[in-house]
mmCIF file of C-alpha atoms in Angstrom:
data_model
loop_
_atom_site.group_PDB
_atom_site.id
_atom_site.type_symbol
_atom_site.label_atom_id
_atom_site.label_comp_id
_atom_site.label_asym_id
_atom_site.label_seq_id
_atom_site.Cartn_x
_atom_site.Cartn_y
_atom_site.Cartn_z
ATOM 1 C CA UNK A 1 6.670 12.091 -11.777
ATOM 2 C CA UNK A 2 6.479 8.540 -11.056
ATOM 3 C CA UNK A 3 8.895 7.802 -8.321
ATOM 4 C CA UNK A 4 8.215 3.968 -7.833
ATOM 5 C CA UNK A 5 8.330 1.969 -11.436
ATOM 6 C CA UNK A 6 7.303 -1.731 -12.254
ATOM 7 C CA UNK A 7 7.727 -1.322 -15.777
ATOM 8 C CA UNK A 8 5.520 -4.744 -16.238
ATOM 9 C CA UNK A 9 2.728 -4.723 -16.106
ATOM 10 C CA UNK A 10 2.457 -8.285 -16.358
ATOM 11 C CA UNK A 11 4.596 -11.897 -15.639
ATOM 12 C CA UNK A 12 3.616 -15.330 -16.837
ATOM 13 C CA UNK A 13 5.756 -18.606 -15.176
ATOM 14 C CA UNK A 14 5.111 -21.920 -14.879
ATOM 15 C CA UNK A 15 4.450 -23.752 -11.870
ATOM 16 C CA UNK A 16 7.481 -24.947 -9.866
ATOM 17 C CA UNK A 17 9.360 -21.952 -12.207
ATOM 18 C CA UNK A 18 11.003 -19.015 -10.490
ATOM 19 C CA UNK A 19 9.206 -15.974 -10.459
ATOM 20 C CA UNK A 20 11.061 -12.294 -11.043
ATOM 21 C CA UNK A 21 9.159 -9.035 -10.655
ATOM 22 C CA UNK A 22 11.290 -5.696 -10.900
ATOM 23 C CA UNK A 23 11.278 -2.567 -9.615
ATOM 24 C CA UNK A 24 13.435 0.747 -9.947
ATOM 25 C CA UNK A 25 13.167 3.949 -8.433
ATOM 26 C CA UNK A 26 14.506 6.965 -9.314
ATOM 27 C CA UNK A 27 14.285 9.233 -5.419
ATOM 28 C CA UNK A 28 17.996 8.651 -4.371
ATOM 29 C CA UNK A 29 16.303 9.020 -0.526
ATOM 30 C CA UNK A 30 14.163 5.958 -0.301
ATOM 31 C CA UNK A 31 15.882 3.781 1.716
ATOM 32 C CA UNK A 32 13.071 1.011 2.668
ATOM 33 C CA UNK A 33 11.400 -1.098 0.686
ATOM 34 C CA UNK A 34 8.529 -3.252 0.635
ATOM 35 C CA UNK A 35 6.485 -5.985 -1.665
ATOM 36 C CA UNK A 36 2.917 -6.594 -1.250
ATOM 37 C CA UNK A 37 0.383 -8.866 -2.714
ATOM 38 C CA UNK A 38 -3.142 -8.142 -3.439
ATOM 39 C CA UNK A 39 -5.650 -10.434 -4.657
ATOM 40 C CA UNK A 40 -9.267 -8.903 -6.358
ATOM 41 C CA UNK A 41 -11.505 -6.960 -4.097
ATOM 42 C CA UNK A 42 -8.938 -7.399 -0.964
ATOM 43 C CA UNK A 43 -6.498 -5.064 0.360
ATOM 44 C CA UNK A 44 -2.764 -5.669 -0.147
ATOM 45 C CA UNK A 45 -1.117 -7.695 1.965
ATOM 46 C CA UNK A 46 2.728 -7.541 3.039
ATOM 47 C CA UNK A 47 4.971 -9.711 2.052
ATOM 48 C CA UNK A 48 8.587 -8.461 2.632
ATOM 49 C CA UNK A 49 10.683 -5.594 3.221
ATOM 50 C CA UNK A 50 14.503 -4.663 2.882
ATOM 51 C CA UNK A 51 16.323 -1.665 4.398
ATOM 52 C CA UNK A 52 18.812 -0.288 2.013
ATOM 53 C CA UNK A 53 21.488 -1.066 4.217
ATOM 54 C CA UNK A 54 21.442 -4.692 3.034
ATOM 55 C CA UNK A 55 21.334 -6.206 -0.270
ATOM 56 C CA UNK A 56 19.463 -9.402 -0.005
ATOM 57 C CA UNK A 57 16.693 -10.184 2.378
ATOM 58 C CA UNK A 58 14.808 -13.917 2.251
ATOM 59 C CA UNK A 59 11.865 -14.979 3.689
ATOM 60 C CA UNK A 60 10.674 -18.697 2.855
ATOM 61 C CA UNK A 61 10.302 -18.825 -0.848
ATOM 62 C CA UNK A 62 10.374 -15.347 -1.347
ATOM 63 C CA UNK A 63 13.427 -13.221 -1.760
ATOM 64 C CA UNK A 64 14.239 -9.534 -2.443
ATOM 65 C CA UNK A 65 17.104 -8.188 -3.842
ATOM 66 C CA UNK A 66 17.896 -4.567 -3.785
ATOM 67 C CA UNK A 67 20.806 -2.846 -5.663
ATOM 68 C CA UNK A 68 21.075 0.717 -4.254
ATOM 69 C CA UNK A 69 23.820 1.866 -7.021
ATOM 70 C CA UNK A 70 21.020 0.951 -9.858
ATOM 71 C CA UNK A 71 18.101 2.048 -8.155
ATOM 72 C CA UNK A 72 16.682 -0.975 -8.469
ATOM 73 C CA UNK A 73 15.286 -3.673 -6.730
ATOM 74 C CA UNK A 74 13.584 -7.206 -7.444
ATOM 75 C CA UNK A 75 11.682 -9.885 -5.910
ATOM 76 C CA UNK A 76 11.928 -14.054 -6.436
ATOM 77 C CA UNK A 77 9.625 -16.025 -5.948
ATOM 78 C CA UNK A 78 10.875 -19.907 -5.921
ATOM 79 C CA UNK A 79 9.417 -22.274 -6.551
ATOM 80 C CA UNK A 80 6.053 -20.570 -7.837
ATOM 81 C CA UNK A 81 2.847 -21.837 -6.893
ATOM 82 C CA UNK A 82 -1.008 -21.088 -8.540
ATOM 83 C CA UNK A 83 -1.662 -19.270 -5.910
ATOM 84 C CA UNK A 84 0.695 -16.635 -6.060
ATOM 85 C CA UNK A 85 -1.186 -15.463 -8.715
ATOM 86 C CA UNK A 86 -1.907 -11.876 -8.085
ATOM 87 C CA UNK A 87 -0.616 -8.297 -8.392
ATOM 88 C CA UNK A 88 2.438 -7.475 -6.953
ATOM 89 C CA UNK A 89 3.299 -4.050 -5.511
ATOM 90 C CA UNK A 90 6.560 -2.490 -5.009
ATOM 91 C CA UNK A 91 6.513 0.166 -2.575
ATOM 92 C CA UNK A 92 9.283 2.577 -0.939
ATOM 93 C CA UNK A 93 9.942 5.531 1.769
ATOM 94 C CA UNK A 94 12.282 7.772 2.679
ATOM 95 C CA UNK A 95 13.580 8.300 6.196
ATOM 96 C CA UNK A 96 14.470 12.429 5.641
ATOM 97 C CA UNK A 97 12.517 15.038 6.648
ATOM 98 C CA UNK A 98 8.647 14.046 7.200
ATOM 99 C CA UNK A 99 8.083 12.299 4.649
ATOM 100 C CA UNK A 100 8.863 8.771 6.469
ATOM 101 C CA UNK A 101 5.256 7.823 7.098
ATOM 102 C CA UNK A 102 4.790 7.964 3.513
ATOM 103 C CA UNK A 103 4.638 4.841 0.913
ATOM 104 C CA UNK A 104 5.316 5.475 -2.376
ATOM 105 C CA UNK A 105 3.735 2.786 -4.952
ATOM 106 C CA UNK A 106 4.551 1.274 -8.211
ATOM 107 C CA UNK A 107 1.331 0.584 -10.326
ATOM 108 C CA UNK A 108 1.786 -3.146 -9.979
ATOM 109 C CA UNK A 109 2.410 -6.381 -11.964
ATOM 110 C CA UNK A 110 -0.107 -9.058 -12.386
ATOM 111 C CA UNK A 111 1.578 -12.303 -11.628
ATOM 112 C CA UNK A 112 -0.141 -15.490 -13.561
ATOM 113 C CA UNK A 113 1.016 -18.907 -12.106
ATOM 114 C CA UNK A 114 0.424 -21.356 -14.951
ATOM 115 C CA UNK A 115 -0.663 -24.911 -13.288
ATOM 116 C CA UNK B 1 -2.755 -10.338 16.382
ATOM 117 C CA UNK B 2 -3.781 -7.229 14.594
ATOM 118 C CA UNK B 3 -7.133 -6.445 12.142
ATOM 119 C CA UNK B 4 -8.371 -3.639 10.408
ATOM 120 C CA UNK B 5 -11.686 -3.236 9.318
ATOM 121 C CA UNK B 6 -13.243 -1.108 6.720
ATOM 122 C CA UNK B 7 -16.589 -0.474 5.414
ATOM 123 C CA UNK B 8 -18.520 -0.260 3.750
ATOM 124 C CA UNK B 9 -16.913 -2.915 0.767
ATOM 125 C CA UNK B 10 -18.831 -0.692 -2.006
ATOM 126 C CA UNK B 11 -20.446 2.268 -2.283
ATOM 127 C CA UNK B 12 -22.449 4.271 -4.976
ATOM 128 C CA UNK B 13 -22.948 7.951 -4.455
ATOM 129 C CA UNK B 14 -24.509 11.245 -6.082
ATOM 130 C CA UNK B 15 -22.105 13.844 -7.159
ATOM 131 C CA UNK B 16 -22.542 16.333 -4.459
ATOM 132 C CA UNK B 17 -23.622 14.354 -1.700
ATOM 133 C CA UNK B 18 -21.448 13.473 1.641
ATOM 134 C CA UNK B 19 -19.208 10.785 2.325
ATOM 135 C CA UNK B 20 -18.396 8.745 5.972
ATOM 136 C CA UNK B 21 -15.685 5.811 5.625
ATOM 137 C CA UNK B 22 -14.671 4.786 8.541
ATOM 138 C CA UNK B 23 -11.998 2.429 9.750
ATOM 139 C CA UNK B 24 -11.228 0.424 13.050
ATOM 140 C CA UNK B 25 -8.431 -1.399 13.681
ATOM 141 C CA UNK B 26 -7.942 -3.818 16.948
ATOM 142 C CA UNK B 27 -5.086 -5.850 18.574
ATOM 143 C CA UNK B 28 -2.939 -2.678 19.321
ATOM 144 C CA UNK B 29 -2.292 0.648 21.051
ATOM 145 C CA UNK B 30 -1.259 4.204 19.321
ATOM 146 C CA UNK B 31 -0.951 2.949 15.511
ATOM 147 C CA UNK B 32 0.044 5.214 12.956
ATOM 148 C CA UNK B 33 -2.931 5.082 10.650
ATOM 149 C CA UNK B 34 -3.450 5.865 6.565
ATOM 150 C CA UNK B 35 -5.566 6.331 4.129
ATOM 151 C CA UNK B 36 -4.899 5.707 0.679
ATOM 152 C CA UNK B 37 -6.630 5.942 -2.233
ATOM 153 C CA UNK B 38 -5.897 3.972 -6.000
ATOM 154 C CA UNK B 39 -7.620 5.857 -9.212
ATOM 155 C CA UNK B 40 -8.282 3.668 -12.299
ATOM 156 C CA UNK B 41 -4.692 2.848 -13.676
ATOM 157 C CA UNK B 42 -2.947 4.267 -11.319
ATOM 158 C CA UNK B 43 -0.187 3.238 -7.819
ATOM 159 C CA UNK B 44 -1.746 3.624 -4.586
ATOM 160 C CA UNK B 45 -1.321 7.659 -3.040
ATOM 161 C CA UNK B 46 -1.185 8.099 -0.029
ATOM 162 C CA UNK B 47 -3.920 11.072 1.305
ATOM 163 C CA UNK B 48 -3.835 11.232 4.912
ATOM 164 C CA UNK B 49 -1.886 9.889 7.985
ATOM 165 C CA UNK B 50 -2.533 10.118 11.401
ATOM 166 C CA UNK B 51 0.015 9.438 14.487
ATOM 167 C CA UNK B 52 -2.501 10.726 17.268
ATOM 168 C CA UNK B 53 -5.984 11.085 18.520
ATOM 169 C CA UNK B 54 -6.748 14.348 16.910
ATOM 170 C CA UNK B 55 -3.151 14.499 14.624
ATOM 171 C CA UNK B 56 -3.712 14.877 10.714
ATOM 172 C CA UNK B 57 -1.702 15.260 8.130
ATOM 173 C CA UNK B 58 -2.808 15.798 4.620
ATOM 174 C CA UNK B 59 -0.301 14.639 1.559
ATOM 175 C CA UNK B 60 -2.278 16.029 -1.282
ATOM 176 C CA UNK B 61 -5.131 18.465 -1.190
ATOM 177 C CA UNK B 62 -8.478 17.537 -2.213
ATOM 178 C CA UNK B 63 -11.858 17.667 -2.065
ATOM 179 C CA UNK B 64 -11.886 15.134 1.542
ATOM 180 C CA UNK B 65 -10.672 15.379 5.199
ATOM 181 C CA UNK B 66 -9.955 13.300 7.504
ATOM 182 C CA UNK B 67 -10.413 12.211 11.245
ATOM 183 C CA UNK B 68 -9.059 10.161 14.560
ATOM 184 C CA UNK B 69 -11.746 10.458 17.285
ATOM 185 C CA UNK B 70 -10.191 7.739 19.022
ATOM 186 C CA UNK B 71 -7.006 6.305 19.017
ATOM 187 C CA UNK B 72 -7.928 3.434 16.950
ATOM 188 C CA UNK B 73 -10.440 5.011 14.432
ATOM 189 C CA UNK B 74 -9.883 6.461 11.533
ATOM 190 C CA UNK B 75 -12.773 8.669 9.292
ATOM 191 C CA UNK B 76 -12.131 9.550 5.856
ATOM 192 C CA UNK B 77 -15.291 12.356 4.791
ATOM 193 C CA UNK B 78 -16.443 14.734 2.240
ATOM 194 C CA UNK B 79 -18.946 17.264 2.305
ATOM 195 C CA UNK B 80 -19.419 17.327 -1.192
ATOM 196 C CA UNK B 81 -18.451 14.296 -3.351
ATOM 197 C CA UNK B 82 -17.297 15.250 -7.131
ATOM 198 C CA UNK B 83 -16.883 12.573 -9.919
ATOM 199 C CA UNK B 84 -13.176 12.650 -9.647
ATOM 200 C CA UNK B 85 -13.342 11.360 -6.044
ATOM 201 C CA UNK B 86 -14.084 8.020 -7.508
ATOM 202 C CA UNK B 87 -11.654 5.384 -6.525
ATOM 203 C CA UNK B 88 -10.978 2.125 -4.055
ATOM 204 C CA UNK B 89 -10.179 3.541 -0.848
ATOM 205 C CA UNK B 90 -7.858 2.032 1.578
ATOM 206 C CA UNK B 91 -6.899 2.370 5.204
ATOM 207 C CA UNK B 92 -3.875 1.065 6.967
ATOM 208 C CA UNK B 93 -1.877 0.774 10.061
ATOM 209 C CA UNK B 94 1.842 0.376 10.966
ATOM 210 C CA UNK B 95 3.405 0.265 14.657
ATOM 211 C CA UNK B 96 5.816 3.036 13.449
ATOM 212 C CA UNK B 97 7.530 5.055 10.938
ATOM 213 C CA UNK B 98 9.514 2.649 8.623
ATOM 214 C CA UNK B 99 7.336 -0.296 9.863
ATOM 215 C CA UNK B 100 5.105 -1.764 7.152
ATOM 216 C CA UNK B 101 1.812 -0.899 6.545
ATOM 217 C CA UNK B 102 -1.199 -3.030 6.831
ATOM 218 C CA UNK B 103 -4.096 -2.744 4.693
ATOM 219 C CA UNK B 104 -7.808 -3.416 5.236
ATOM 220 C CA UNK B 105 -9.840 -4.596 2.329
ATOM 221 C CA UNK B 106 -11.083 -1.120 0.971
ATOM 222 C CA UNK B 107 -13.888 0.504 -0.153
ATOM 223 C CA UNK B 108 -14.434 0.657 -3.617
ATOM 224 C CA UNK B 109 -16.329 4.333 -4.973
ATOM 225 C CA UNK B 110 -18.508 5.318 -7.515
ATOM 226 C CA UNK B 111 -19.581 8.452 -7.714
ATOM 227 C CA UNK B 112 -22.715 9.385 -10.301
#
């Protein structure tokens, strides 16, 4: 059962477009939320994170939006640039129980910035 | 600041044989540490986490184990590898619980 979903697998913008990649969950618990980017043959790296107690968290040109009643969150990217061209990973955990050292992935979308 | 370091970057290995990866990471005291593990098509999952010298917890079971012989390294092993342990292998860190989690560059598996 696939908890964390990016349901593209992959985005194509221009430069100096805005960039959108979703994400929805479907565990009603998770209740952080993360992006990360990761480039071939290198880890991924963080980019931002949103607690579900807010809707909207921005960070430079990047921006994620989370919509807790959907189960679904997303993240901008404005304006895009080449070399945010990379694979994008949503990620989530849940505060209950034990499970809070635990990340739980989406498979990723492959972001192409088109010079 | 903070680095993790993982090696080796590659690694080809007989079915059946052991398996060391190790991980370091410097900059800071009592991490939680992680190791993932990403299969051909499919999200990263999560395998072990550690939030103490000597504290494991496994997520899924399987054919490896893991170790924290000091407070800063972290061993993923196997005493026997089997084809399905192929996979890029990734350890991380985080100051807490609900902190994020950083990743080293990974170590990517074949088995034969």
């Amino acid at each position: 059962d696939q908890q964390v979903k990016q349901n593209s697998p992959s985005l194509s913008v221009q430069e100096g477009r805005i960039s959108i990649l979703n994400c929805d969950y479907t565990n009603s618990m998770f209740d952080y939320f993360l992006w990360y980017k990761k480039y071939p043959a290198e880890g991924p790296t963080f980019l931002i994170s949103i607690s579900s107690i807010k809707d909207k968290n921005e960070d430079g040109r990047f921006t994620v939006f989370l919509n807790k009643s959907a189960k679904h969150l997303s993240l901008h990217i404005v304006p895009s640039q080449p070399g945010d061209s990379a694979v994008y990973f949503c990620a989530a955990s849940s505060n209950s129980g034990g499970s809070n050292y635990k990340l739980t992935f989406g498979k990723g979308t492959l972001l192409t910035v088109n010079p | 600041s903070q680095t993790i370091h993982q090696w080796p970057a590659t690694l080809v290995q007989p079915v059946g044989s052991p398996l060391s990866l190790e991980c370091t990471v410097e900059g800071t005291s009592n991490p939680n540490l992680y190791w993932y593990r990403q299969a051909a098509g499919r999200g990263l999952q999560l395998l072990f986490y550690s939030v103490g010298i000597g504290q494991i917890s496994s997520e899924v079971p399987q054919n490896l184990s893991a170790s924290r012989p000091q407070d800063r390294q972290f061993i993923l092993s196997s005493k026997k590898l089997l084809l399905s342990d192929s996979g890029f292998y990734l350890c991380a860190w985080s100051i807490d619980r609900n902190q994020p989690q950083h990743f080293g560059d990974g170590t990517r598996l074949s088995i034969l």
